[in-house]
Amino acid sequence: MKRLGWSLAFFIGFLSLSQEILWVRVVTFAHQGVPHSFALVLAVFLFGVASGATAGKRLCGRWPLSADTAVAWCLLAGGVLDLLVPWWVSRVAGSEWLSVTMGVLIYMSAALKAMAFPVAHHLGSDAGGSYLGRSVARVYALNIVGSTLGALLTGYALLDHVSVSSGFTLVGTATLVMGLVSLRRGCPRCVWIAPAVVVGVIATADPDDRTLVVAASRHAPGRIKTIIENRHGIIHVVDDGAGVGDVVYGGNVYDGRTNIDLRVNSNRVDRVYLLAALHPAPRKVLVIGLSTGAWARILSTLPSLSQMDVVEINPGYLSLISFYPHLSPLLNDRRVQVHIDDGRRWLRRHPEERFDLIVMNTTFHWRANITNLLSREFMEIARSRLAPGGIFAFNATGSADALATAAAVFPHAYRWSNFVYAAEQDFRAVPPQAVDRLAALRLGAEAFDLRRSTDRLLLNDMLAKPFASVHDVEIESGRALAVITDANMLTEFKYGRRLRLD
Amino acid sequence: MQETAANTAPVSVLTGLFFVSGFASLVYQVSWQRVLFAAFGSDLESVTIVVSAFMLGLGGGALCGGWLADRLPTRALAMFCGCEAGIGLYGLISFALMRWIGDVFVLASLPVIAAVNFLLVLGPALLMGATFPILVAHTVRQWGNVGMATGHLYGANTLGAALGALSTVFGLFHVMRLDQSISLAAALNFSIVAVGFWRLRQAR
């Protein structure tokens, strides 16, 4: 009986944490990476665990009324529930019931597994002996070892090889197996259920392993062309039929389009073309966040460029870029080095590097952990890595506080469109030869021809757009702007986006 | 006399204190993750290291707590308070310590950074993990049923943890800074210690 208790403790921990990791992936994706989503999953999961533990306590109070058999049935129910997750979520996709349904499924699944926790301790501990404390601790430690392995194997290994939908199928199947093992010991005559369970697994197994991503995705009208799932996240690409570049979503949030043509400008690439006008001859460029690769591809056409470092946290974007002939030359450009790393960490770990341009087409200011790239602490690092005359440019995605933060760190920081450009020097007076610099970009088919009036007009119009100062933006926003710090995480919480349960 | 008092510390009081302990633990977990991500990176590797260290700390602490529970079976409340005091003290210095360590080791090799990350959360996690078997063993001696004691205390602690996670991101982070949230969790630990020692004095 002790061995059953130990096994239960280990596998319950393993399966519960595996399930939690999968749910964090799905809910974070469905809620577009708002910082509340992780804690929400954790809380609902823990509420489920608390309820399951309390129910398990009652089972143990009725001992020896076959608590292990009751637990076996709970595990079987939990396994079936896990198997049904993709089906269930796809049924309520796009409705106001999606979040509630996911919450109920997380709660139920955690509770059904957690009922086994007290029972495992009951079976695996030595209640009357002088080893009581140690015997309880042994069972608990086994549960934690299982939990750790579950988190590691599922989060680190499994999700790099299978989709999140298939992950639920695997965890559900493993829970069913654990339930059957327990049932065989507690109620041998009930083993007839095994064939029914096998049939159930086959019947509910999701034939399309993209079901959950498709169900929880939010995107412009159009057809999902590509889904890339790995342990770092989920990327999906939509063809909206507009013919102005595919739309790329990272973690279910708009990441950009694959367009690099300023004449099309469907992804506001004017904000990166502007850099070619603001800096006379950038040699070394750092791009934090590769995404579609469109921005890095445009920067790679700078004739003065000798080295470009690109830091991207998700290697899935490299596969994506290889699908697009107009972007893929970036991957073979000897001047371009792509580093798979956290942008802030990479910059901190390269204190000797100095760049003429540091460019971040950052994700939305309300997403989890974006503070690490928008805070005063980060901008101070960025400032220290600029070469004389260098410019730091980033996407503030509408956050006025991001501009205020840049203005608190740099002597000159201004907004142009939704981008912030910051430097030691005032760079706003664009010289007349800036148009020639833009015309000199090695864009191939998309190159500008100043003999064409349309191209001349396009470039002059772009360069004529004014910059806004922090004072202008403060008046526009109607409140006193604040500096974002690592500790206040302003854009994620106080001024962040609320969690929408619809 | 003191032994008798500690041995009969009411389960209801311990349950309440363990609930608050769970609440504080999740405030720490959510907050420390943020501090460590800023200091060492927020990629999957960092997440994995922090989560693993936290979990293994809990497991190692549980084994130590189980051993202590057998060695000092009549000192459950005092040991629990000792663990909470240790967590609180670490909590008070943790924000500054993690940032300082992050600066010191920024250029170290990734295995060294992983080890440092690991050590930064291991200590408090050990203390958190130790509290569970100490309290369960104590309660089993009163109730005579391991499963009931485990379910009861784990349920209370986990419920507190769930509310702690929710309160941190839906409340605390909206009105206070990370370091202030961590200090609040430390204050909760010290409140547990105060109530615990008050009960011990009363029982004498």
XYZ file of C-alpha atoms in Angstrom:
706
model
C 0.000 0.000 0.000
C 2.885 2.328 0.785
C 4.234 1.957 -2.740
C 0.848 2.863 -4.179
C 0.832 5.971 -1.996
C 4.305 6.971 -3.149
C 3.490 6.353 -6.819
C 0.266 8.298 -6.504
C 2.071 11.226 -4.896
C 4.740 11.304 -7.611
C 2.434 10.924 -10.602
C -0.222 13.282 -9.274
C 2.477 15.944 -8.970
C 3.820 15.137 -12.427
C 0.436 15.189 -14.147
C -0.893 18.213 -12.276
C 2.071 20.418 -13.123
C 2.097 19.166 -16.716
C -1.541 20.121 -16.960
C -0.878 23.515 -15.366
C 1.904 24.248 -17.877
C -0.432 23.375 -20.755
C -3.178 25.582 -19.369
C -0.801 28.502 -18.856
C 0.106 28.137 -22.539
C -3.537 28.097 -23.691
C -4.890 30.816 -21.396
C -1.929 33.142 -21.966
C -2.438 32.678 -25.699
C -6.205 33.229 -25.484
C -5.703 36.391 -23.409
C -2.923 37.666 -25.661
C -0.241 37.570 -22.995
C -1.723 40.034 -20.509
C 0.330 39.755 -17.315
C -2.672 38.619 -15.280
C -3.154 35.411 -17.241
C -0.364 33.414 -15.551
C -1.535 34.282 -12.042
C -5.146 33.642 -13.049
C -4.356 30.102 -14.199
C -2.243 29.562 -11.091
C -5.036 30.789 -8.823
C -7.817 28.742 -10.453
C -5.507 25.735 -10.444
C -4.756 26.252 -6.741
C -8.446 26.718 -5.929
C -9.016 23.372 -7.622
C -6.169 21.806 -5.651
C -7.552 23.229 -2.380
C -11.032 21.852 -3.121
C -9.625 18.486 -4.181
C -7.480 18.260 -1.050
C -10.491 19.054 1.135
C -12.580 16.419 -0.632
C -9.691 13.966 -0.252
C -9.646 14.716 3.471
C -13.300 13.649 3.695
C -12.523 10.451 1.824
C -9.758 9.666 4.312
C -12.153 10.379 7.198
C -14.352 7.560 5.941
C -11.382 5.197 5.720
C -11.293 2.244 5.100
C -14.223 2.891 2.782
C -11.949 2.289 -0.171
C -10.596 5.800 -0.590
C -8.112 4.518 -3.170
C -10.984 3.239 -5.311
C -12.700 6.607 -5.094
C -9.443 8.272 -6.096
C -9.109 5.898 -9.039
C -12.523 6.986 -10.312
C -11.558 10.624 -9.854
C -8.383 10.098 -11.863
C -10.340 8.397 -14.615
C -12.759 11.324 -14.683
C -9.829 13.773 -14.679
C -8.198 11.928 -17.569
C -11.383 12.026 -19.642
C -11.717 15.727 -18.869
C -8.162 16.415 -20.070
C -8.800 14.456 -23.250
C -11.880 16.504 -23.956
C -10.177 19.889 -23.519
C -9.501 20.585 -27.237
C -13.020 19.503 -28.195
C -14.629 21.529 -25.431
C -12.642 24.695 -26.039
C -13.291 24.526 -29.784
C -17.046 24.308 -29.053
C -17.071 27.659 -27.220
C -14.387 29.389 -29.316
C -15.279 32.977 -30.133
C -18.080 33.133 -27.571
C -18.243 34.826 -24.192
C -18.126 31.347 -22.646
C -14.529 30.660 -23.633
C -12.844 32.037 -20.493
C -15.467 30.618 -18.133
C -15.225 27.209 -19.780
C -11.448 27.203 -19.510
C -11.710 28.240 -15.854
C -14.129 25.422 -15.056
C -11.969 22.873 -16.879
C -8.812 23.988 -15.026
C -10.612 23.904 -11.686
C -12.239 20.503 -12.240
C -9.148 18.850 -13.611
C -6.929 20.146 -10.767
C -9.506 19.192 -8.130
C -9.973 15.662 -9.472
C -6.224 15.045 -9.357
C -5.695 16.771 -6.006
C -8.208 14.463 -4.304
C -5.504 11.840 -4.494
C -3.027 14.003 -2.549
C -4.306 13.303 1.006
C -5.040 9.708 0.054
C -1.459 9.255 -1.158
C -0.193 10.590 2.173
C -2.632 8.349 4.003
C -1.409 5.291 2.136
C 2.282 6.184 2.045
C 2.884 7.504 5.579
C 3.503 5.844 8.903
C 0.766 7.319 11.125
C 1.581 5.664 14.403
C 5.344 5.328 14.376
C 8.194 7.516 15.462
C 8.895 8.208 11.769
C 5.643 10.084 11.255
C 7.222 13.384 10.231
C 9.742 11.763 7.919
C 7.181 9.463 6.342
C 4.851 12.392 5.604
C 7.785 14.396 4.282
C 8.847 11.538 2.003
C 5.441 11.384 0.325
C 5.286 15.163 0.034
C 8.815 15.316 -1.389
C 7.910 12.661 -3.967
C 4.946 14.784 -4.971
C 7.215 17.797 -5.397
C 9.811 15.838 -7.376
C 6.993 14.701 -9.662
C 5.746 18.288 -9.950
C 9.210 19.563 -10.831
C 9.713 16.891 -13.468
C 6.239 17.555 -14.865
C 6.985 21.249 -15.242
C 10.402 20.582 -16.767
C 9.475 17.794 -19.147
C 6.248 19.344 -20.350
C 7.390 22.961 -20.520
C 10.873 22.335 -21.781
C 10.746 19.134 -23.818
C 7.187 18.087 -24.666
C 5.998 21.452 -25.960
C 9.011 21.637 -28.247
C 7.834 18.512 -30.054
C 4.071 18.342 -29.825
C 1.271 20.878 -30.015
C -0.553 22.014 -26.918
C -3.627 20.035 -28.103
C -1.574 16.852 -28.303
C -0.118 17.704 -24.901
C -3.592 17.488 -23.382
C -4.147 14.150 -25.106
C -0.909 12.790 -23.613
C -1.589 14.090 -20.106
C -5.175 12.820 -20.260
C -4.029 9.385 -21.371
C -1.394 9.218 -18.628
C -4.005 10.220 -16.032
C -6.302 7.468 -17.295
C -3.483 4.933 -16.985
C -2.807 6.083 -13.405
C -6.520 5.770 -12.660
C -6.635 2.254 -14.075
C -3.602 1.176 -12.038
C -5.243 2.463 -8.860
C -8.543 0.840 -9.786
C -6.909 -2.537 -10.344
C -5.671 -2.504 -6.745
C -8.793 -1.050 -5.143
C -11.495 -2.748 -7.194
C -10.223 -5.624 -9.367
C -13.736 -6.442 -10.571
C -13.994 -2.945 -12.061
C -11.179 -3.575 -14.528
C -13.762 -4.156 -17.227
C -13.609 -0.423 -17.645
C -10.174 -0.634 -19.288
C -11.476 -1.460 -22.807
C -14.081 1.302 -22.490
C -11.352 3.761 -21.568
C -9.208 2.730 -24.544
C -12.181 3.250 -26.855
C -12.829 6.598 -25.192
C -9.227 7.715 -25.710
C -9.349 6.806 -29.378
C -12.739 8.449 -29.857
C -11.810 11.724 -28.193
C -8.232 12.021 -29.423
C -8.042 15.194 -31.460
C -7.148 14.372 -35.060
C -6.155 17.986 -35.744
C -3.419 19.037 -33.374
C -4.036 22.712 -34.194
C -7.524 22.704 -32.651
C -6.712 24.662 -29.491
C -4.635 27.316 -31.229
C -7.252 27.838 -33.928
C -10.031 27.967 -31.317
C -8.308 30.479 -29.043
C -6.749 32.654 -31.754
C -7.851 36.237 -32.330
C -6.911 37.759 -35.627
C -8.035 39.783 -38.578
C -10.519 38.066 -40.895
C -8.627 35.640 -43.060
C -7.174 32.178 -43.340
C -4.547 30.852 -40.933
C -1.702 29.849 -43.243
C 0.911 28.693 -40.786
C 1.110 27.782 -37.113
C 4.499 27.363 -35.449
C 4.367 25.933 -31.953
C 7.465 25.396 -29.876
C 8.420 25.637 -26.235
C 8.996 29.388 -26.584
C 5.497 30.177 -27.770
C 2.979 30.094 -30.582
C 3.258 32.019 -33.850
C 0.460 32.042 -36.377
C 0.291 33.656 -39.791
C -2.908 34.900 -41.408
C -3.513 35.675 -45.048
C -6.197 38.362 -44.992
C -6.459 38.435 -48.771
C -5.500 42.126 -48.956
C -2.288 41.356 -50.842
C -0.230 43.700 -48.669
C 1.766 41.072 -46.806
C 0.728 38.255 -44.504
C -0.177 39.197 -40.943
C 2.004 37.567 -38.281
C 0.848 37.031 -34.711
C 3.147 36.139 -31.840
C 1.376 34.770 -28.769
C -1.931 35.747 -30.420
C -0.930 39.419 -30.686
C -0.285 41.369 -33.861
C 3.433 41.203 -34.540
C 3.543 42.802 -37.963
C 3.254 42.074 -41.645
C 5.756 40.631 -44.011
C 5.700 43.739 -46.206
C 8.914 45.768 -46.693
C 7.665 48.179 -49.358
C 7.227 51.780 -48.193
C 4.793 52.389 -51.017
C 2.497 49.743 -49.516
C 3.329 50.655 -45.895
C 0.669 48.265 -44.549
C 2.817 47.679 -41.477
C 4.010 51.272 -41.067
C 7.528 50.523 -42.217
C 8.000 54.276 -42.612
C 9.073 54.196 -38.947
C 12.151 52.167 -39.841
C 12.841 53.933 -43.154
C 12.952 57.156 -41.161
C 16.074 55.894 -39.370
C 17.971 55.863 -42.650
C 17.246 59.585 -42.883
C 17.993 60.431 -39.243
C 21.443 58.848 -39.074
C 24.017 59.782 -41.742
C 25.750 56.398 -41.998
C 24.854 53.658 -39.500
C 27.556 50.988 -39.423
C 26.577 48.895 -36.439
C 22.918 48.159 -35.762
C 21.204 46.204 -33.008
C 17.660 44.927 -33.531
C 15.849 43.553 -30.494
C 12.934 41.403 -31.630
C 13.138 39.884 -35.098
C 9.493 38.938 -35.561
C 8.574 38.882 -39.268
C 12.083 40.012 -40.173
C 10.701 42.869 -42.294
C 12.338 45.582 -40.193
C 15.691 43.848 -39.971
C 15.541 43.182 -43.731
C 15.015 46.891 -44.433
C 17.876 47.842 -42.091
C 20.119 45.308 -43.819
C 19.794 47.384 -47.031
C 21.647 50.318 -45.449
C 24.706 50.769 -47.685
C 26.893 51.787 -44.727
C 26.011 48.708 -42.649
C 28.942 46.544 -41.564
C 27.367 44.559 -38.727
C 23.847 43.893 -37.514
C 23.058 41.928 -34.358
C 19.507 40.664 -34.032
C 18.298 39.319 -30.701
C 15.156 37.197 -30.802
C 13.755 35.101 -27.970
C 11.776 32.674 -30.162
C 13.698 30.715 -32.848
C 10.372 29.915 -34.525
C 10.598 33.252 -36.369
C 13.652 32.032 -38.247
C 11.623 29.184 -39.748
C 8.883 31.632 -40.616
C 11.215 34.049 -42.403
C 12.631 31.233 -44.505
C 9.168 30.872 -46.151
C 9.372 34.394 -47.665
C 11.855 34.928 -50.525
C 11.949 38.702 -50.025
C 12.842 38.304 -46.325
C 14.977 35.178 -46.304
C 18.165 36.837 -47.673
C 18.468 38.199 -44.148
C 19.266 34.698 -42.906
C 22.195 34.349 -45.325
C 23.592 37.846 -44.919
C 27.108 37.564 -43.474
C 26.794 40.941 -41.781
C 23.777 39.751 -39.804
C 24.130 37.708 -36.629
C 20.935 36.351 -35.051
C 21.172 35.598 -31.325
C 18.447 33.529 -29.681
C 18.377 35.234 -26.313
C 16.518 37.614 -24.054
C 17.120 41.116 -25.460
C 17.835 42.819 -22.174
C 20.135 40.056 -21.002
C 22.049 40.088 -24.288
C 22.576 43.831 -24.054
C 23.716 43.608 -20.436
C 26.133 40.821 -21.300
C 27.770 42.840 -24.097
C 28.929 45.994 -22.325
C 31.742 46.585 -24.823
C 29.418 46.885 -27.844
C 28.423 50.284 -29.226
C 25.726 50.730 -31.851
C 24.761 53.502 -34.197
C 21.174 52.326 -34.098
C 19.309 50.279 -31.518
C 15.878 49.367 -32.858
C 13.071 47.572 -31.053
C 9.764 47.042 -32.798
C 8.546 46.034 -29.383
C 5.306 44.231 -28.674
C 2.366 45.939 -26.967
C 3.115 47.887 -23.790
C 0.500 45.945 -21.786
C 1.951 42.471 -22.331
C 3.624 40.407 -19.601
C 7.269 41.247 -18.889
C 7.439 44.088 -21.422
C 8.614 46.270 -18.529
C 12.011 44.664 -19.017
C 12.289 46.574 -22.320
C 10.423 49.779 -21.448
C 11.723 50.621 -17.987
C 14.116 53.383 -17.052
C 16.661 50.730 -16.037
C 16.606 49.205 -19.526
C 16.787 52.555 -21.279
C 19.821 53.489 -19.212
C 21.508 50.325 -20.473
C 20.481 51.148 -24.051
C 21.832 54.700 -23.698
C 25.178 53.379 -22.511
C 25.436 51.154 -25.605
C 24.943 53.910 -28.182
C 27.920 55.090 -30.201
C 28.389 58.876 -30.523
C 25.579 60.167 -32.705
C 23.627 56.938 -32.188
C 19.836 56.700 -32.029
C 17.637 54.430 -29.942
C 14.224 53.767 -31.506
C 11.395 51.689 -30.121
C 7.693 51.092 -30.551
C 5.796 52.683 -27.656
C 2.561 51.111 -28.983
C 0.570 54.089 -27.733
C 2.062 54.310 -24.256
C 2.713 57.939 -23.403
C 4.588 56.822 -20.282
C 7.112 55.009 -22.480
C 7.948 58.339 -24.108
C 8.153 60.001 -20.668
C 10.571 57.277 -19.582
C 12.780 57.803 -22.622
C 12.672 61.551 -22.016
C 13.799 60.973 -18.420
C 16.845 59.022 -19.609
C 17.871 60.729 -22.878
C 18.448 64.449 -23.431
C 16.358 64.155 -26.577
C 13.359 61.847 -26.964
C 10.459 62.424 -29.321
C 7.486 60.539 -30.699
C 6.959 60.032 -34.406
C 3.824 58.039 -35.222
C 3.734 55.569 -32.295
C 7.534 55.200 -32.242
C 9.923 56.879 -29.843
C 13.310 58.069 -31.120
C 15.880 59.041 -28.487
C 19.490 60.196 -28.552
C 22.099 62.425 -26.941
C 21.710 64.953 -29.761
C 18.730 66.671 -31.327
C 18.185 64.743 -34.556
C 14.894 66.255 -35.669
C 16.208 68.615 -38.321
C 16.459 66.220 -41.265
C 19.027 67.491 -43.831
C 18.073 67.772 -47.535
C 20.414 64.892 -48.448
C 18.275 62.530 -46.307
C 16.210 61.758 -49.398
C 19.376 60.620 -51.162
C 20.201 58.335 -48.237
C 16.799 56.695 -48.627
C 17.285 56.363 -52.349
C 20.626 54.672 -51.709
C 19.051 51.761 -49.806
C 19.764 48.468 -51.576
C 16.171 47.405 -51.815
C 16.269 45.679 -55.186
C 12.838 45.765 -56.795
C 11.497 48.062 -54.057
C 14.306 50.640 -54.451
C 13.321 54.306 -54.681
C 13.881 56.153 -57.935
C 14.095 59.880 -57.340
C 13.410 60.497 -61.027
C 9.858 59.305 -60.330
C 7.708 62.041 -58.846
C 5.658 59.539 -56.829
C 8.764 58.300 -55.028
C 10.011 61.823 -54.397
C 6.640 62.856 -53.033
C 6.413 59.745 -50.848
C 9.809 60.365 -49.249
C 9.356 64.100 -48.821
C 5.935 63.569 -47.234
C 7.413 61.068 -44.809
C 10.249 63.382 -43.820
C 7.923 66.343 -43.370
C 5.917 64.677 -40.610
C 6.665 66.376 -37.289
C 7.998 64.861 -34.075
C 5.988 65.265 -30.868
C 7.712 66.192 -27.616
C 6.868 64.671 -24.251
C 5.148 67.945 -23.378
C 2.877 67.678 -26.432
C 2.053 64.077 -25.612
C 1.371 64.838 -21.945
C -1.188 67.479 -22.914
C -2.714 65.064 -25.417
C -2.973 62.262 -22.833
C -4.689 64.456 -20.240
C -2.746 63.233 -17.219
C 0.687 63.613 -15.691
C 2.970 61.069 -17.329
C 5.059 58.760 -15.175
C 8.397 57.026 -15.579
C 8.206 53.244 -15.984
C 10.572 51.339 -13.697
C 11.322 47.656 -13.135
C 9.544 47.951 -9.802
C 6.361 49.815 -10.759
C 5.595 47.917 -14.009
C 3.227 50.757 -14.889
C 2.249 49.751 -18.403
C 1.504 46.178 -17.404
C -0.635 46.860 -14.357
C -1.646 50.392 -13.313
C -1.983 51.644 -16.880
C -2.121 48.212 -18.475
C -4.907 46.476 -20.318
C -7.553 44.862 -18.170
C -8.116 41.137 -18.444
C -11.111 40.684 -20.712
C -13.164 37.617 -19.931
C -15.098 37.842 -23.185
C 4.779 22.819 30.560
C 5.858 24.482 27.344
C 5.948 21.092 25.634
C 2.353 20.390 26.550
C 1.222 23.757 25.280
C 2.989 23.385 21.983
C 1.693 19.897 21.565
C -1.900 20.997 21.925
C -1.708 24.152 19.784
C -5.192 24.217 18.282
C -5.400 22.995 14.722
C -7.769 25.846 13.937
C -5.067 28.394 14.812
C -2.451 26.533 12.799
C -4.862 26.308 9.883
C -5.390 30.065 9.920
C -1.672 30.750 10.142
C -0.917 28.267 7.369
C -3.526 29.956 5.182
C -1.751 33.304 5.630
C 1.596 31.596 5.029
C 0.312 30.261 1.695
C -0.910 33.739 0.762
C 2.507 35.272 1.500
C 4.304 32.478 -0.388
C 2.511 33.240 -3.620
C 3.089 36.976 -3.254
C 6.775 36.073 -3.013
C 6.703 33.621 -5.891
C 5.004 35.983 -8.319
C 7.146 38.947 -7.206
C 10.477 37.134 -7.115
C 9.874 35.760 -10.594
C 9.538 39.335 -11.827
C 12.699 40.494 -10.057
C 14.696 37.530 -11.337
C 13.399 37.902 -14.904
C 14.544 41.525 -14.917
C 17.929 40.585 -13.475
C 18.667 37.434 -15.460
C 16.264 37.350 -18.421
C 12.678 36.271 -19.022
C 13.249 33.482 -21.508
C 12.113 29.913 -20.989
C 15.450 28.884 -19.477
C 15.122 31.469 -16.701
C 11.524 30.458 -16.047
C 12.567 26.818 -15.841
C 15.411 27.526 -13.419
C 13.265 29.646 -11.102
C 10.376 27.174 -11.053
C 12.684 24.170 -10.553
C 14.599 25.849 -7.731
C 11.389 26.801 -6.012
C 9.956 23.304 -6.297
C 13.132 21.499 -5.297
C 13.540 23.881 -2.377
C 10.059 22.931 -1.241
C 10.927 19.218 -1.580
C 14.253 19.498 0.257
C 12.626 21.629 2.918
C 9.912 19.019 3.344
C 12.504 16.335 4.080
C 14.227 18.593 6.632
C 10.870 19.509 8.140
C 9.909 15.850 8.442
C 13.147 15.083 10.232
C 12.643 18.027 12.586
C 9.039 17.028 13.238
C 10.252 13.632 14.485
C 13.159 15.053 16.491
C 11.140 17.797 18.182
C 7.557 16.562 18.096
C 6.408 18.968 20.794
C 7.801 22.111 19.206
C 5.671 22.282 16.080
C 4.390 25.791 16.567
C 7.806 27.137 17.556
C 9.457 25.494 14.525
C 6.740 26.785 12.230
C 7.236 30.288 13.605
C 10.999 29.939 13.173
C 10.542 29.040 9.499
C 8.155 31.954 8.962
C 10.594 34.342 10.648
C 13.372 33.105 8.348
C 11.182 33.567 5.264
C 10.209 37.057 6.427
C 13.802 38.085 7.080
C 14.869 36.849 3.664
C 11.852 38.606 2.166
C 12.992 41.931 3.595
C 16.381 41.773 1.900
C 15.378 39.760 -1.157
C 14.570 42.603 -3.563
C 17.874 44.402 -3.029
C 19.812 41.130 -2.871
C 18.412 39.766 -6.141
C 19.097 42.997 -8.007
C 22.598 43.253 -6.575
C 23.403 39.632 -7.394
C 21.964 40.201 -10.862
C 24.446 43.044 -11.412
C 27.394 41.120 -9.955
C 26.849 38.009 -12.064
C 25.636 39.617 -15.275
C 28.768 38.588 -17.182
C 29.077 35.120 -15.635
C 28.584 32.007 -17.733
C 25.021 30.775 -18.108
C 25.556 27.702 -15.855
C 26.836 30.037 -13.117
C 23.830 32.323 -13.589
C 21.566 29.285 -13.376
C 23.256 28.210 -10.144
C 22.958 31.709 -8.664
C 19.282 31.901 -9.613
C 18.805 28.511 -8.077
C 20.454 29.528 -4.793
C 18.523 32.786 -4.565
C 15.166 31.046 -4.212
C 16.390 27.805 -2.660
C 16.750 29.143 0.922
C 13.260 30.540 1.400
C 11.733 27.634 -0.527
C 13.437 25.213 1.880
C 11.824 27.016 4.815
C 8.430 27.070 3.091
C 8.673 23.353 2.313
C 9.655 22.496 5.887
C 6.465 23.950 7.362
C 4.145 21.383 5.762
C 5.374 18.126 7.370
C 5.918 19.922 10.686
C 2.288 20.985 10.828
C 0.919 17.748 9.360
C 2.815 15.622 11.883
C 1.538 17.857 14.673
C -2.051 17.571 13.478
C -1.834 13.810 12.952
C -0.814 13.472 16.591
C -4.086 15.177 17.514
C -6.390 13.644 14.901
C -4.762 10.269 14.354
C -5.401 10.373 10.588
C -2.675 11.321 8.109
C -5.012 11.777 5.140
C -7.365 14.083 7.008
C -4.524 16.174 8.421
C -2.846 16.414 5.014
C -6.023 17.318 3.167
C -7.034 19.857 5.784
C -3.739 21.732 5.996
C -2.879 21.460 2.316
C -6.345 22.742 1.438
C -5.953 25.773 3.711
C -2.435 26.567 2.527
C -3.370 26.188 -1.135
C -6.466 28.331 -0.729
C -4.290 31.061 0.765
C -1.835 30.603 -2.090
C -4.593 30.988 -4.694
C -5.797 34.209 -3.092
C -2.193 35.399 -2.819
C -1.613 34.907 -6.543
C -4.834 36.737 -7.424
C -4.267 39.581 -4.974
C -0.741 40.167 -6.232
C -1.582 40.750 -9.875
C -5.088 42.160 -9.524
C -4.395 44.298 -6.461
C -0.901 44.793 -5.132
C 0.892 45.426 -8.432
C -1.690 48.089 -9.312
C -1.155 50.110 -6.170
C 2.399 49.397 -5.045
C 5.842 48.606 -6.349
C 7.439 45.179 -6.485
C 9.643 45.858 -3.464
C 6.638 47.082 -1.480
C 4.649 43.950 -2.365
C 7.526 41.807 -1.154
C 7.725 43.805 2.075
C 4.019 43.256 2.595
C 4.542 39.497 2.294
C 7.355 39.760 4.855
C 4.998 41.647 7.161
C 2.534 38.755 6.854
C 5.285 36.304 7.833
C 6.119 38.386 10.890
C 2.417 38.589 11.781
C 2.300 34.789 11.743
C 5.318 34.702 14.042
C 3.720 37.221 16.391
C 0.436 35.313 16.621
C 2.282 32.020 17.007
C 4.422 33.237 19.877
C 1.434 34.937 21.456
C -0.353 31.569 21.438
C 2.683 29.910 22.965
C 2.870 32.489 25.745
C -0.853 32.197 26.364
C -0.627 28.422 26.609
C 2.129 28.701 29.223
